[in-house]
XYZ file of C-alpha atoms in Angstrom:
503
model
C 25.947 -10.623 46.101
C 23.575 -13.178 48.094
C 25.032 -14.640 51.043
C 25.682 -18.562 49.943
C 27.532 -16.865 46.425
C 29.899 -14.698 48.438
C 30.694 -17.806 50.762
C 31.188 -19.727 48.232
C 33.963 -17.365 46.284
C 35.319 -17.306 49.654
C 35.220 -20.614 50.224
C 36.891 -21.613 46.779
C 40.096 -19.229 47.535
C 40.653 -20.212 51.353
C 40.314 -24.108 49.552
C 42.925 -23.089 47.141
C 45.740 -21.752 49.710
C 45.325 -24.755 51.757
C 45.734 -26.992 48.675
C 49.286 -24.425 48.447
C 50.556 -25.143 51.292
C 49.444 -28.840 51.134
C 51.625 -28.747 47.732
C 54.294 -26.581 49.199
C 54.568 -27.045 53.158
C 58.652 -26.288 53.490
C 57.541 -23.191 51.842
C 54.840 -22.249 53.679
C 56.146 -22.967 56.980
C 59.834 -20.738 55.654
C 57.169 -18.037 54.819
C 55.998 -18.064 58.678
C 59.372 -18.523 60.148
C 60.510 -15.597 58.411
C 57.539 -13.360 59.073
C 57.629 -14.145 62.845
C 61.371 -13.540 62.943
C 60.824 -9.997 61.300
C 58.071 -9.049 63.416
C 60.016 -9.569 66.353
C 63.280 -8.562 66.275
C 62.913 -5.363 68.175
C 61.360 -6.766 71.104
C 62.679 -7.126 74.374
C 63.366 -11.202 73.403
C 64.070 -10.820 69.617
C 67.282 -8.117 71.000
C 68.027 -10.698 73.177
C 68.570 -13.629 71.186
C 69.847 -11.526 68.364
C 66.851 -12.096 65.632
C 67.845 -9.178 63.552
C 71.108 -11.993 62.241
C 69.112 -14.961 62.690
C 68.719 -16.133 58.766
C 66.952 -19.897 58.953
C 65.806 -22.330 61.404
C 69.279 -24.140 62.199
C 70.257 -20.619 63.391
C 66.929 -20.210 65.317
C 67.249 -23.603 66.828
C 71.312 -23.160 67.989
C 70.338 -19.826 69.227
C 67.084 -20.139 71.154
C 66.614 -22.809 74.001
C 63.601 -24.927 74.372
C 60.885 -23.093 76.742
C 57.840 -24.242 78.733
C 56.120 -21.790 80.854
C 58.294 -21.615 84.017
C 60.482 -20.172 81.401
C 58.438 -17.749 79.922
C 56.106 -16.425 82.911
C 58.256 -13.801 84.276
C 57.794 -12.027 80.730
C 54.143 -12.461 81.410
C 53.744 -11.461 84.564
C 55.246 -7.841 83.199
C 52.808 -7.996 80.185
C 49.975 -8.119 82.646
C 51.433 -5.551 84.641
C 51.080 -3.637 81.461
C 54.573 -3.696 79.861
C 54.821 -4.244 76.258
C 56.791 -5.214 73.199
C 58.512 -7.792 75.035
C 57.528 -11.264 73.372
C 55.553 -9.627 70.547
C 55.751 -6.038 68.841
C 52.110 -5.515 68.729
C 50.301 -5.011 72.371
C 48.658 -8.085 74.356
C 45.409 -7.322 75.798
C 44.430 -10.952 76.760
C 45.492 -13.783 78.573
C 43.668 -17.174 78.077
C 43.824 -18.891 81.226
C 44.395 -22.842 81.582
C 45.615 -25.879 83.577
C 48.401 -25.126 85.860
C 52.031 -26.167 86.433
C 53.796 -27.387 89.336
C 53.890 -24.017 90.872
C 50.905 -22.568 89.715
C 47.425 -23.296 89.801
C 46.758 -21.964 86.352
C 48.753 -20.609 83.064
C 48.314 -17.449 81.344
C 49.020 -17.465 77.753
C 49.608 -14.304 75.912
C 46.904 -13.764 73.076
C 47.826 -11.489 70.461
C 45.228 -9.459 68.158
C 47.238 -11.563 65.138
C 46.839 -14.419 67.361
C 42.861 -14.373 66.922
C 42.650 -13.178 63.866
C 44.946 -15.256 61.810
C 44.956 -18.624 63.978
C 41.862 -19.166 66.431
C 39.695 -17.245 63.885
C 41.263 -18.795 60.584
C 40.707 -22.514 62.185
C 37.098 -22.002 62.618
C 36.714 -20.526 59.235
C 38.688 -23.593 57.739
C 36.921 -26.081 59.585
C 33.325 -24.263 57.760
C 35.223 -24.245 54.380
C 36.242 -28.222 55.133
C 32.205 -28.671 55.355
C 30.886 -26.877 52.569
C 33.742 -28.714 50.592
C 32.378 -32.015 51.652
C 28.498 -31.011 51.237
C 28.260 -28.402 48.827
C 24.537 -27.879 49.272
C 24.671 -27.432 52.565
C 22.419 -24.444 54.366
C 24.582 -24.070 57.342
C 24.627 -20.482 57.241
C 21.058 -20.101 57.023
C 20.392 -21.197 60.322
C 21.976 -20.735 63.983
C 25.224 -22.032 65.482
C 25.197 -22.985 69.148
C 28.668 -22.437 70.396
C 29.053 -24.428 73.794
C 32.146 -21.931 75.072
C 34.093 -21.181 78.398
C 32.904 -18.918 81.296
C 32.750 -15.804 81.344
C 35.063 -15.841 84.528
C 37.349 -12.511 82.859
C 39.502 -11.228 85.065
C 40.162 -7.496 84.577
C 44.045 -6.616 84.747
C 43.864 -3.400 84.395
C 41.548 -0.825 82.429
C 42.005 -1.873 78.842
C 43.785 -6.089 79.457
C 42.060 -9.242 80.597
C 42.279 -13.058 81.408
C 39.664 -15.880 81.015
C 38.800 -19.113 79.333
C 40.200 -19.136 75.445
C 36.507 -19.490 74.228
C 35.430 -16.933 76.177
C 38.220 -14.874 74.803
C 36.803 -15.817 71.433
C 33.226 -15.294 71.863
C 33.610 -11.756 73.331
C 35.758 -10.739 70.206
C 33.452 -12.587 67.450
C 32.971 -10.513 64.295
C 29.924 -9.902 63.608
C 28.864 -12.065 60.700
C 29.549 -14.705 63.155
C 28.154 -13.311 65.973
C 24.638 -12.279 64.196
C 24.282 -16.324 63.373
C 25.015 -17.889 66.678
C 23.053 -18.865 70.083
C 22.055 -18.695 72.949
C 22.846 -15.005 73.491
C 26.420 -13.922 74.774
C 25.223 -13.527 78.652
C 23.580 -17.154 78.695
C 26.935 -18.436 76.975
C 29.342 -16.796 79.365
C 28.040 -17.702 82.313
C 30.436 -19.342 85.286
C 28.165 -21.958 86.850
C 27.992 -24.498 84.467
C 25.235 -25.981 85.821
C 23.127 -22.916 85.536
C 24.227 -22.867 82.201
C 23.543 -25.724 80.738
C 20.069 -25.374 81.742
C 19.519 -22.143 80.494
C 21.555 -22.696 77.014
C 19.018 -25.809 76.980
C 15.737 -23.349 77.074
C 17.082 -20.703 74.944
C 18.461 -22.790 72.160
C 15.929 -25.428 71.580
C 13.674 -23.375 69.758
C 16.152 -22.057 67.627
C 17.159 -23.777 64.023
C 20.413 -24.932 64.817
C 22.586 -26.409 62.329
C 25.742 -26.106 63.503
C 27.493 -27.215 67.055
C 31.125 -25.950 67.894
C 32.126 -27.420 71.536
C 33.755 -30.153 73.606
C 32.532 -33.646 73.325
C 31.655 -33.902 76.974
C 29.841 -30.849 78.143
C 28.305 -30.473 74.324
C 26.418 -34.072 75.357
C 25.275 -32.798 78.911
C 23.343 -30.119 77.327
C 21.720 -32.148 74.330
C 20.940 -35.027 76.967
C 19.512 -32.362 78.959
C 17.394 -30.974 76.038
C 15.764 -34.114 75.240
C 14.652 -34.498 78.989
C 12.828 -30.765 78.809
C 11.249 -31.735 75.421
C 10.419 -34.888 75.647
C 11.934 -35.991 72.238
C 13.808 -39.342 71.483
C 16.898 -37.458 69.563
C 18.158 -34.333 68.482
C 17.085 -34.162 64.606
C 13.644 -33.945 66.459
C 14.318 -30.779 67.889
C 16.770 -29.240 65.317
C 15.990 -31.238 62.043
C 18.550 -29.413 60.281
C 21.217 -29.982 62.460
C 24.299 -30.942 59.951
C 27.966 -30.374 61.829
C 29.487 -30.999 65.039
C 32.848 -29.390 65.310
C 34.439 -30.603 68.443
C 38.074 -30.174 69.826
C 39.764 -30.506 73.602
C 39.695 -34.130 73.406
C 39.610 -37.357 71.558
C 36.134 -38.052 69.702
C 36.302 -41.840 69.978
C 35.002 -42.754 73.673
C 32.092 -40.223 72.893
C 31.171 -41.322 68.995
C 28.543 -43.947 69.748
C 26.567 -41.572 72.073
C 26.324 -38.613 69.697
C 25.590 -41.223 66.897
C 22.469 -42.572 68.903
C 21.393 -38.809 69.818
C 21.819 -37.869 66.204
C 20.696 -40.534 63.941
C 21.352 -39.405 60.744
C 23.707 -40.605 57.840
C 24.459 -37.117 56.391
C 25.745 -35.605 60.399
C 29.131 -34.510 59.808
C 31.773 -34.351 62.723
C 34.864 -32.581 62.313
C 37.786 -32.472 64.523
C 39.930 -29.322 64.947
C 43.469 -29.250 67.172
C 43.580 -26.237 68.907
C 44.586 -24.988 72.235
C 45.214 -21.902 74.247
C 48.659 -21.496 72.582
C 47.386 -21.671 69.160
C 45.278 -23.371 66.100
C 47.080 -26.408 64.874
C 45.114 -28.753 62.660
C 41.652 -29.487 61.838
C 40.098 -32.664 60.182
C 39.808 -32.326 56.069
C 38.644 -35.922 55.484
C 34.985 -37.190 56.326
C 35.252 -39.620 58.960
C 38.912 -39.543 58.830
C 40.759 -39.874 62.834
C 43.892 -37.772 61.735
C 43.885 -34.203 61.142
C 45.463 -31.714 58.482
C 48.739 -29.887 60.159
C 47.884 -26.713 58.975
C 50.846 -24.758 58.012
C 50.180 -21.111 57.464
C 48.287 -19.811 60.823
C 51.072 -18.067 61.885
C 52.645 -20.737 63.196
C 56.602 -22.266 63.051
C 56.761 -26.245 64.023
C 59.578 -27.996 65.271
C 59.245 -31.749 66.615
C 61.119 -33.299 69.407
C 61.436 -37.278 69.590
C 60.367 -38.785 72.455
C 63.706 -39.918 73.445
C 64.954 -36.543 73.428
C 62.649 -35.197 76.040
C 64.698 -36.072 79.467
C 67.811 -35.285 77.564
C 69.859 -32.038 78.693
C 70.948 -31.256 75.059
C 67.294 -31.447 73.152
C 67.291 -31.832 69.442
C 64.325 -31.014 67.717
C 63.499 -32.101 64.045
C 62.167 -29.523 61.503
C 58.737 -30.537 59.294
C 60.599 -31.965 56.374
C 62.548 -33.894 59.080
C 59.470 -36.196 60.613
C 58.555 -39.719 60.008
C 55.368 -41.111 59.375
C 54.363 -43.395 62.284
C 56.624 -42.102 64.689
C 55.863 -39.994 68.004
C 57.154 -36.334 68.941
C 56.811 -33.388 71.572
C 54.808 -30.842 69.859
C 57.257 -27.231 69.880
C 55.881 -24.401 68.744
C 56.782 -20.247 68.253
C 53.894 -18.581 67.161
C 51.948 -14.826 66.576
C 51.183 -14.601 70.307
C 55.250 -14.321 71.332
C 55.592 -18.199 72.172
C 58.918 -18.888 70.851
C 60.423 -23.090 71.268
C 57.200 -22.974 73.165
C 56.648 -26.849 74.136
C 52.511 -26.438 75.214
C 53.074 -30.542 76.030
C 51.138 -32.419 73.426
C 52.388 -35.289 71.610
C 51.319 -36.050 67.935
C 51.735 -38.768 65.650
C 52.184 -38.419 62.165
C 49.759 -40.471 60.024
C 50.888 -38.990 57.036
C 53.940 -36.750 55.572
C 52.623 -36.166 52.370
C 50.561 -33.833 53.489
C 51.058 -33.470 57.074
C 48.395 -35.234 58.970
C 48.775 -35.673 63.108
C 46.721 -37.507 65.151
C 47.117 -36.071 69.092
C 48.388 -39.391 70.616
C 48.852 -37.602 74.615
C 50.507 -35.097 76.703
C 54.531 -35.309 77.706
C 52.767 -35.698 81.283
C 49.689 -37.998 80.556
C 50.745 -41.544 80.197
C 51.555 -44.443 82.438
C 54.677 -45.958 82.749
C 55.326 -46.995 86.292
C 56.710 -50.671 84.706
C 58.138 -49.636 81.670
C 54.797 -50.324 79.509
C 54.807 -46.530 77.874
C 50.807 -46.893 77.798
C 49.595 -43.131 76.160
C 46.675 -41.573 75.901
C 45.652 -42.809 72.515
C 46.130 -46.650 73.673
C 43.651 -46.017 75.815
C 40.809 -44.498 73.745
C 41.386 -46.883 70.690
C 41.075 -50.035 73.582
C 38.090 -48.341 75.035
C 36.342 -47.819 71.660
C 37.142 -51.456 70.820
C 35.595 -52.986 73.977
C 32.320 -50.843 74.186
C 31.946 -52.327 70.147
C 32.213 -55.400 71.525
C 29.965 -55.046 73.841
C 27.535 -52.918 73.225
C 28.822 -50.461 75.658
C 28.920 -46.339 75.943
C 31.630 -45.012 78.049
C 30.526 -41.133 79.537
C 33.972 -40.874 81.166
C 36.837 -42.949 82.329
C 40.727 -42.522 84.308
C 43.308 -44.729 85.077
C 46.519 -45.027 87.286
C 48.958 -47.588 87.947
C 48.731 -50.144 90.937
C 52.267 -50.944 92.508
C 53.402 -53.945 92.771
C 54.165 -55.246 95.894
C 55.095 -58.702 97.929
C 51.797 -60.565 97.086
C 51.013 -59.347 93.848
C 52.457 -58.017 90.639
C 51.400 -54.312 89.145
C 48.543 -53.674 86.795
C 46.323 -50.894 86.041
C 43.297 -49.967 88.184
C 40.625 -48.076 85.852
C 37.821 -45.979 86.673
C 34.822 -45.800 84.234
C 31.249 -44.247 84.149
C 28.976 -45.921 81.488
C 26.375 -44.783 79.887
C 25.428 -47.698 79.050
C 27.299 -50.798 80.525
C 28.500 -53.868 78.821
C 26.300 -56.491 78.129
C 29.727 -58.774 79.291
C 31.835 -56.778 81.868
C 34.635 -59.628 81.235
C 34.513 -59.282 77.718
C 35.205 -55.534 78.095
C 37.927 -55.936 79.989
C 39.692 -58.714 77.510
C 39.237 -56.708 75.017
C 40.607 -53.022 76.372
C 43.386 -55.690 77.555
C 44.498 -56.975 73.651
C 43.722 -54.042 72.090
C 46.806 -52.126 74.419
C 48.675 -55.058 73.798
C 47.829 -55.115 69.907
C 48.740 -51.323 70.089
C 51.826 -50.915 72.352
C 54.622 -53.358 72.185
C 55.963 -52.489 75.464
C 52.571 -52.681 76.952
C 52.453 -56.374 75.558
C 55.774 -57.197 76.622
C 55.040 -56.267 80.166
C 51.346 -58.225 80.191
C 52.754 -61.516 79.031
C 52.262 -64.129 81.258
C 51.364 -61.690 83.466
C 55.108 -61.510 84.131
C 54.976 -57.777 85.242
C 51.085 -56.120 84.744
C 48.224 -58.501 85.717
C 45.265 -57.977 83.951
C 43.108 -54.511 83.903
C 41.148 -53.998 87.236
C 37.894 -51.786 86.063
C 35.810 -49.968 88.610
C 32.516 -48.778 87.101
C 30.883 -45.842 89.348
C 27.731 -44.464 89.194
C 26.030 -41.842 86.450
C 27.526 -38.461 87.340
C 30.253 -39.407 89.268
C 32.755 -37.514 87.342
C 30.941 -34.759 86.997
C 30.497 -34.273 91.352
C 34.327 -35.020 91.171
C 34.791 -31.862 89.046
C 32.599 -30.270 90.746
C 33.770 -30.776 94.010
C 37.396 -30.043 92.865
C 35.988 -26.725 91.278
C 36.744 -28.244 87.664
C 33.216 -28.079 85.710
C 33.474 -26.135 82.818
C 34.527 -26.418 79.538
C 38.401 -26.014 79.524
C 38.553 -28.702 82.049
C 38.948 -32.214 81.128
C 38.826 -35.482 83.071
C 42.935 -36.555 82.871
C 42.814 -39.929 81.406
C 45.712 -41.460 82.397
C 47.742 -40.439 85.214
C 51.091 -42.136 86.233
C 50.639 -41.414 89.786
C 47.329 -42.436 92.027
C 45.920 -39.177 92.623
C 43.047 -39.042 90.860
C 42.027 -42.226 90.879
C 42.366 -42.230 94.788
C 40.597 -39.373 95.013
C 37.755 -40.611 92.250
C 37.494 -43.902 94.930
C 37.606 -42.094 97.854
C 34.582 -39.906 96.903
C 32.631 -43.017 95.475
C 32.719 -44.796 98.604
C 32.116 -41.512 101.199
């Protein structure tokens, strides 16, 4: 059978099950609660919590307490010792490393073989399936993807176990129909220095046909940016004419959209969002130039959702899928294939629709500001930065903010720290218009800002080209897996962004 008639019999049946659990989600998502139950009721947790009587989710819920990682990381530290069975029946090999905690400078979350298979794997295939739904003549698969992964950074636990970056994870366990189709080659795209790498995933991949990109917004435009300066070309479809799909995750799309739609100028480009994270696959985008994402509902996954009001409470109480609202905020909880079980990885999604499930990633429980009460997220932010660079002709590259305290002469604000790529043509206009769009967004935000009875107006620093990047660097953060924190409610980063500006 040629290649494009087996994917598309392939593609037609994955299309089908998602349009069953789209029909059918409090089945799908009983179907996964029950299978992960089952799996692991002889494990060293499952005994514990008594899984082999645990018959539906109320039971699961009364029975199980909510867990972050300081909960869970004593059971990892054994699996890494080599110990088994004791989150998950079948053995864990990997560990994709992340952001830290409080007490540790980074996380290791256990990666099952179902884990990759049926979630990290399954997203990736989904997101293709999405594509060729939306363009069915599309060629992708005759040409190269460029996969702009993690480090290579693996840390060898013992003989036959191993921690690194997710992607990296991924990229070293590709099957092979994947792996035959993508560039640069496997010791470019695991290498540690990003710097080095970016360079030499430039010269390797710009003579190839690429069609497909699967990366981060951020790092994936450092290395086109970078391949238009060795070439000499105005824009991408002049090096890779054939270029069709972007598939980017890790953060929000919107500050970056204007600068890949200048470096790819073409009406057809398709950009498609997925939701994923160390812990697990969670959505992906099944609308063309939607900004919500499909929840998607048989990965392997259980959900649970806690309101936001509920988070600093002692006695927690989470809301099943059948339970959410459309509109309204929650704690992302999850148990999964990997032996995460009430695992809160500290996202918070909105739901922009229940029927299906659509989420749009609004923050983390920790990312936010609210020194005055103004509750400003994550997603505030990007929608008021979008608006103002529209206005004004503007690109944002990279941007950070942080409360300023009030004190006897002068009331509280926001103090903001943005690289441009290309700066407004009015720097006051920008700033009115990040200003009403937060208060057009968040009423609490709006509250506070009135008559500047609380919050005076934004206060915007613009730094130099590449002044995030030599703050990563310098705080040995350049890679893929880490991100520039957008909003912090303490002065930190910001101080430290400053600090370094004006050395």
């Amino acid at each position: 059978m040629p290649v494009n008639a087996l994917f598309s019999f392939l593609i037609k049946k994955r299309l089908q099950q998602i349009d069953l659990f789209r029909d059918n989600p409090g089945m799908a998502q009983l179907e996964v609660f029950h299978s992960l139950i089952q799996a692991a009721r002889y494990t060293e947790w499952g005994r514990k919590h008594g899984y082999e009587t645990i018959q539906d989710p109320d039971a699961f819920r009364a029975r199980v307490p909510l867990q972050d990682y300081e909960d869970v990381k004593h059971y990892v530290a054994r699996l890494r010792k080599g110990e088994q069975n004791l989150l998950w029946p079948t053995d864990i090999r990997w560990f994709a490393k992340s952001s830290g905690t409080t007490s540790d400078r980074s996380k290791f979350i256990p990666v099952s073989r179902e884990a990759l298979e049926s979630c990290h794997y399954k997203g990736g295939k989904d997101l293709i399936a999405l594509h060729y739904q939306q363009f069915p003549e599309s060629k992708l698969y005759q040409g190269m993807s460029l996969v702009v992964g993690g480090s290579s950074n693996i840390e060898h636990l013992r003989s036959d176990a191993y921690s690194g970056d997710l992607s990296a994870i991924i990229i070293r366990n590709l099957p092979i129909w994947v792996e035959v189709r993508r560039t640069p080659v496997i010791e470019t795209a695991l290498l540690d220095n990003w710097e080095v790498k970016i360079e030499k995933m430039a010269r390797e991949t710009m003579r190839e046909d690429v069609r497909c990109i699967a990366g981060v917004p951020s790092w994936t435009l450092v290395l086109l940016k970078r391949i238009l300066e060795i070439t000499g070309k105005q824009n991408i479809l002049e090096v890779w004419p054939n270029l069709e799909l972007f598939m980017h995750g890790g953060v929000s799309f919107r500050p970056y959209r204007a600068q890949f739609e200048a470096l790819i100028p073409s009406p057809t480009m398709n950009y498609l969002e997925s939701y994923n994270a160390s812990e697990g696959f969670f959505a992906v985008q099944d609308r063309r130039n939607a900004d919500d994402m499909l929840l998607m509902l048989d990965y392997g996954i259980f959900y649970e959702f806690l309101p936001l009001d509920e988070l600093g409470k002692p006695t927690r109480r989470t809301l099943l899928l059948h339970e959410v609202e459309q509109d309204q905020q929650y704690a992302l909880v999850i148990s999964t294939n990997g032996g995460l079980w009430r695992y809160m990885p500290g996202d918070t999604v909105r739901f922009t629709s229940v029927k299906p499930y659509r989420v749009q990633v609004s923050g983390r429980t920790k990312s936010f500001i609210n020194a005055f009460g103004e509750e400003l997220i994550v997603d505030n932010a990007d929608r008021g930065m979008e608006a103002a660079c529209r206005e004004t002709d503007a690109l944002v590259s990279e941007y950070t903010a942080a409360p300023i305290y009030m004190d006897e002469q002068a009331l509280g604000g926001h103090e903001w720290v943005v690289e441009f790529e290309r700066k407004p043509n009015d720097m006051a206009r920008f700033v009115q218009v990040l200003d009403n769009t937060m208060r057009q967004l968040n009423s609490d935000y709006d509250a506070k800002r009135r008559s500047d009875m609380a919050l005076r107006a934004p206060l915007v620093h613009v730094v130099e080209k590449g002044s995030f990047h030599n703050w990563l660097k310098g705080r040995g953060k350049l890679g893929g897996q880490n991100k520039v924190p957008r909003l912090c409610n303490d002065r930190t980063f910001v101080e430290s962004l400053l600090q370094m500006e004006n050395a």
